[in-house]
Every structure is written in C-alpha cells, then in structure tokens.
Amino acid sequence: MLRTPHLAWMAPLVLAVGLCGSCSSGSGSSEAQPQADSPYPSSIVALGHSGLTGFDSDPQQPETDVAANSWATGANPEVDSIYQRIAALNPAVAGHAANLAIDGSGVDSLVDQEKQAAALTPAPELVIIQSIDNDIRCDGSDPQNYGPYRRKLTAVMESLGRDLPGADVFFVSQWGSVKEYDRVVMGIDPDHVTGTGPCDPIDLETRKLDPKHEAYLQHLVDHYWGIVTAVCAHYPACRTDKGAMQGMRLDKRDLAEDLNHLSVAGHAKMAALAWQALYG
C-alpha cells in the first residue's frame, strides 16, 4: 500500500486466497445455517491491496502477511474485524470470509480479484474493497491516469453486478489524511518522509515541511477518492465509508514497523470506523 512515493518499489508479494485466520477451508462450517432474515451477510470477500492482508502487522513476522490481523476478514480478537463483528450477529458467516487482496496491487488487479470472488462458494454477499494507494503516481502523470482509472474501476463494478448480483459493495477510503500521517511519522522517523518528489513533504536540503507538497498529495488522494465515489454512486448496491478513514486519528502504536502499514492496534481502529460506516 502506497503511503508515500518511497513505497513505489513494492511489487505484488502474496496472493492471500485463503479464508480468514481460524476459519475452516472449503465452504466453511457445516453447522451454521444461513439466516434469511438477518440484515448481516452470510459471506464476505475482501479485494484490494496490502491494507487488507495484515502485511507487517506482526513484529514477530516482519514484511509478512498476517491474515488474522486484517481489519476486514481477520480472526484476531484484538482486531475485532468486520468479519468477527458480523459473526457475532449472524453465525452463518462463519467460515465464509475470503481475502483475495494482493500486496502492492492497484485497480488492474481488482479485475482479476473480482473473477476469483465470483467463483467462490457460497457467493459473497458483501464485497469490501480497499484500493487507490498504489494507483497514485506522484510523478506529474496522475491527471492522465484519472480517465483509465475510472474506466477500470467501472469495469470492476460492472463485473460485480453481473457475477454477484446479490452482493453489496463497500469501498473504504485511505486511512489517515496526509497531514495526520506526516504528523505521526515525523515523530518516529522524519527521514521516512523526505525526498525530492512532489509528494515528499520534507525537503532533503532544508529538512523542513513543505505544505505545498502535502497539499499536492492530498489533492491526488481526494481526486482518486472522488472517482471511486462517483463510480460507486451509479450502482444501487454500492456504498462508501464517505471518507471516514481519512478522518482516522493516528498515534505511533497504530503503525507497523515499516511505517506504511497498520499494526494490530491500527487494524482494530480501522475495523471500528468501517463498522460504523457500514452498520452504524
């Protein structure tokens, strides 16, 4: 997941196709029966990038996906993921939480991930999508990428509508505003946000914060999110968190060791915000 231009090198690492944490494989628990009258889904799937995979969230397993810690589908009780919260209200979801997110991926990967989601049994009733970050270029070419990004995202939504007509789709925004992220990271390692690119907030020579660079990156984030919001608005079964994650307050313990991903505490905070946006 791209938080600053420094992470642009991250290539796709792991395809997390397994079920969440302690969930069983295959079609899940044979004991849980679907609750037709439940307002909560009996199956979910997560699509997107490393923000969903629990990447680097465990200090004992650095630079590794830890699916149990995912804010969306994880089984770690410290996270209290969307999956766990749904399971407490609709036990039929047990064993039916798939995570297809791929580290370092962007909108192009969503096309393939959607195909995998469509092949799941039972068919997902809730599709959670966390994207944007790795599509931000920060090299001056983003305006030329807006149109292709919109078309690809629309194609994903069209496929979801065709392949999973009964599913609800939920997009989340990027966690933490640019200023909020920079504020916390500067208190940990200012060098992490230095550079010469238009999205680097700390100039290498002056070692001072450049508000113009912060504003530039925030503008890009807002523009891509605006595309997501506009595309989603065309589909009755689609909704977003309305930018709730952008308002996420951060502290040092919320960040993983690489400072680009969330720790267990950060995933727990994101799960709480996402739950409020979904069912609050």
XYZ file of C-alpha atoms in Angstrom:
280
model
C 0.000 0.000 0.000
C 1.463 3.334 -1.032
C 1.613 5.951 1.714
C 4.494 7.991 0.257
C 6.491 7.792 -3.000
C 9.098 5.748 -1.105
C 6.922 2.641 -1.375
C 6.521 2.766 -5.135
C 9.004 -0.102 -5.436
C 6.731 -2.593 -3.709
C 5.729 -5.326 -6.159
C 2.875 -7.776 -5.562
C 4.115 -10.187 -2.902
C 1.475 -12.596 -1.754
C -1.894 -13.730 -3.067
C -3.998 -14.235 0.047
C -6.703 -16.521 -1.241
C -7.247 -18.422 1.988
C -10.038 -17.924 4.453
C -9.547 -15.643 7.417
C -7.499 -16.655 10.459
C -9.148 -19.581 12.158
C -11.877 -20.128 9.574
C -12.146 -23.554 8.030
C -11.321 -24.240 4.405
C -13.728 -25.106 1.635
C -17.291 -23.918 2.031
C -16.943 -23.339 5.791
C -18.854 -24.672 8.771
C -21.493 -27.249 8.006
C -23.311 -26.396 11.247
C -24.042 -22.730 10.603
C -27.269 -22.204 8.716
C -27.959 -19.062 6.661
C -30.296 -16.666 8.415
C -32.623 -15.410 5.741
C -33.991 -12.655 7.959
C -30.579 -11.390 9.081
C -29.602 -7.878 7.940
C -25.981 -9.034 8.029
C -24.274 -11.022 5.253
C -23.614 -14.742 5.490
C -20.471 -14.498 3.308
C -17.939 -11.765 2.623
C -14.859 -11.183 0.488
C -12.124 -8.547 0.620
C -10.483 -7.181 -2.545
C -7.614 -4.739 -2.836
C -4.049 -4.244 -1.650
C -1.866 -4.887 1.409
C -4.043 -2.699 3.601
C -6.303 -5.756 3.813
C -3.743 -8.542 4.195
C -2.311 -7.681 7.620
C 1.062 -7.074 5.989
C 3.825 -6.308 8.528
C 1.253 -6.122 11.328
C 3.107 -8.655 13.496
C 6.597 -7.550 14.702
C 7.481 -11.225 15.063
C 6.768 -11.783 11.360
C 8.162 -8.680 9.599
C 7.222 -7.982 5.977
C 4.772 -10.873 6.039
C 1.029 -11.084 5.521
C -0.791 -11.990 8.741
C -4.342 -12.643 7.591
C -5.628 -12.999 11.153
C -4.892 -9.307 11.726
C -6.872 -7.992 8.754
C -9.375 -5.315 9.775
C -11.829 -6.776 7.254
C -11.594 -10.568 7.491
C -9.208 -11.342 10.352
C -9.859 -13.640 13.313
C -7.567 -11.978 15.874
C -9.853 -10.913 18.752
C -7.635 -7.874 19.357
C -8.686 -6.557 15.951
C -12.417 -7.327 16.179
C -12.662 -7.291 12.401
C -15.728 -6.727 10.268
C -15.936 -10.499 9.865
C -15.876 -11.078 13.640
C -18.472 -8.388 14.283
C -20.790 -9.891 11.656
C -20.254 -13.403 13.043
C -21.425 -12.220 16.465
C -24.717 -11.173 14.881
C -25.046 -13.727 12.103
C -23.225 -17.016 12.882
C -23.926 -18.221 9.336
C -20.938 -16.167 8.120
C -18.531 -18.470 9.985
C -16.012 -19.903 7.528
C -17.242 -17.671 4.712
C -14.783 -14.768 4.818
C -12.331 -14.832 1.914
C -9.448 -12.408 1.484
C -8.209 -12.102 -2.099
C -6.179 -8.910 -1.644
C -2.678 -8.753 -3.128
C 0.196 -6.738 -1.687
C 1.294 -3.852 -3.868
C -1.661 -4.125 -6.235
C -3.827 -1.473 -7.862
C -7.005 -1.198 -9.877
C -5.715 -3.562 -12.595
C -5.541 -6.368 -10.037
C -9.121 -5.747 -8.933
C -10.270 -7.112 -12.293
C -8.655 -10.486 -11.611
C -9.607 -10.487 -7.949
C -13.241 -9.935 -8.914
C -13.132 -13.050 -11.105
C -11.860 -15.085 -8.167
C -14.552 -13.638 -5.925
C -17.215 -14.611 -8.454
C -16.023 -18.222 -8.294
C -16.367 -18.516 -4.517
C -18.939 -20.818 -2.919
C -21.101 -19.590 -1.372
C -21.270 -16.395 -3.397
C -20.147 -13.400 -1.311
C -22.967 -11.208 -0.065
C -20.625 -8.374 0.932
C -17.613 -7.232 -1.105
C -15.167 -4.982 0.754
C -12.737 -3.028 -1.430
C -9.672 -1.068 -0.303
C -7.718 0.393 -3.217
C -6.376 3.734 -4.601
C -2.950 3.904 -2.869
C -0.833 2.068 -5.425
C -2.539 3.812 -8.333
C -1.244 7.210 -7.205
C 1.804 8.007 -9.331
C 3.127 11.225 -7.779
C 5.183 11.959 -10.883
C 3.025 14.533 -12.592
C 1.155 11.992 -14.711
C -1.811 11.398 -12.415
C -4.183 13.618 -14.435
C -3.572 11.330 -17.406
C -4.343 8.340 -15.193
C -7.704 9.562 -13.921
C -9.641 8.503 -17.021
C -8.145 4.988 -17.269
C -8.594 4.535 -13.517
C -12.275 5.441 -13.768
C -12.829 3.096 -16.710
C -11.119 0.178 -14.989
C -12.999 0.724 -11.747
C -16.255 0.921 -13.672
C -15.385 -2.364 -15.371
C -14.882 -3.954 -11.950
C -18.281 -2.710 -10.792
C -19.944 -3.924 -13.976
C -18.434 -7.367 -13.451
C -19.526 -7.450 -9.820
C -23.065 -6.523 -10.828
C -23.123 -9.286 -13.405
C -21.294 -12.015 -11.454
C -22.542 -11.266 -7.922
C -25.900 -9.557 -8.461
C -26.994 -10.056 -4.867
C -23.892 -8.613 -3.251
C -23.402 -5.270 -1.536
C -20.135 -3.463 -2.344
C -18.348 -1.328 0.235
C -15.354 0.908 -0.575
C -13.135 2.356 2.142
C -11.019 5.474 1.766
C -7.300 5.776 2.519
C -6.649 5.700 6.260
C -5.381 8.939 7.765
C -5.109 12.250 5.946
C -1.726 13.258 4.554
C -1.181 15.777 7.353
C -2.204 13.283 10.029
C 0.104 10.613 8.642
C 3.038 13.025 8.320
C 2.465 14.306 11.854
C 2.820 10.840 13.348
C 5.663 9.621 11.137
C 7.731 12.771 11.732
C 7.631 11.940 15.428
C 9.065 8.497 14.685
C 11.421 8.896 11.723
C 11.426 12.188 9.762
C 13.687 10.637 7.133
C 10.810 8.380 6.133
C 9.002 11.320 4.541
C 11.949 13.132 2.969
C 12.729 13.281 -0.723
C 12.718 15.367 -3.865
C 9.400 14.286 -5.386
C 6.235 16.404 -5.468
C 4.612 14.202 -2.821
C 7.559 14.240 -0.367
C 6.617 16.632 2.468
C 10.115 17.103 3.916
C 12.732 18.630 1.645
C 16.068 16.786 1.748
C 18.086 20.001 1.770
C 16.095 22.246 4.099
C 14.752 19.412 6.301
C 11.570 21.442 6.619
C 7.958 20.600 5.969
C 6.635 21.859 2.647
C 2.866 22.421 2.966
C 2.583 22.646 -0.816
C 3.829 19.087 -1.193
C 1.410 17.864 1.462
C -1.419 19.660 -0.294
C -0.353 18.178 -3.626
C -0.521 14.605 -2.346
C -3.789 15.224 -0.532
C -5.243 16.628 -3.755
C -4.303 13.403 -5.571
C -5.818 11.255 -2.818
C -9.002 13.318 -2.877
C -9.271 13.179 -6.658
C -8.924 9.381 -6.848
C -11.389 9.016 -3.987
C -13.747 11.316 -5.846
C -13.590 8.922 -8.796
C -14.383 5.981 -6.513
C -17.327 7.862 -5.019
C -18.673 8.893 -8.421
C -18.392 5.389 -9.894
C -19.952 3.791 -6.820
C -22.888 6.220 -6.942
C -24.041 4.704 -10.244
C -24.765 1.339 -8.590
C -27.586 0.917 -6.033
C -25.767 -1.891 -4.207
C -22.574 0.152 -3.788
C -21.662 2.463 -0.946
C -18.528 4.018 0.533
C -17.326 4.979 4.003
C -17.895 8.614 2.933
C -14.252 9.365 3.644
C -14.395 8.150 7.251
C -10.914 6.607 7.094
C -9.447 9.948 6.054
C -10.556 11.272 9.430
C -8.830 8.442 11.306
C -6.690 9.784 14.136
C -3.324 8.077 14.366
C -0.687 7.556 17.002
C 2.626 5.732 16.957
C 1.221 2.407 18.058
C -1.172 2.330 15.096
C 1.656 1.955 12.572
C 3.586 -1.165 11.641
C 7.383 -1.159 11.741
C 7.640 -0.152 8.079
C 5.529 2.943 8.872
C 3.490 2.325 5.711
C 1.022 -0.208 7.074
C -1.128 -0.619 10.160
C -0.282 -2.536 13.308
C -2.817 -4.680 15.145
C -3.933 -1.555 17.006
C -4.297 0.291 13.713
C -6.323 -2.519 12.153
C -8.594 -2.516 15.216
C -9.130 1.218 14.861
C -9.900 0.859 11.156
C -12.308 -2.023 11.797
C -14.258 0.123 14.270
C -14.546 3.008 11.799
C -15.523 0.718 8.936
C -18.176 -0.979 11.058
C -19.701 2.361 11.968
C -19.766 3.358 8.305
C -21.344 0.047 7.310
C -23.901 -0.549 10.038
C -23.747 2.383 12.446
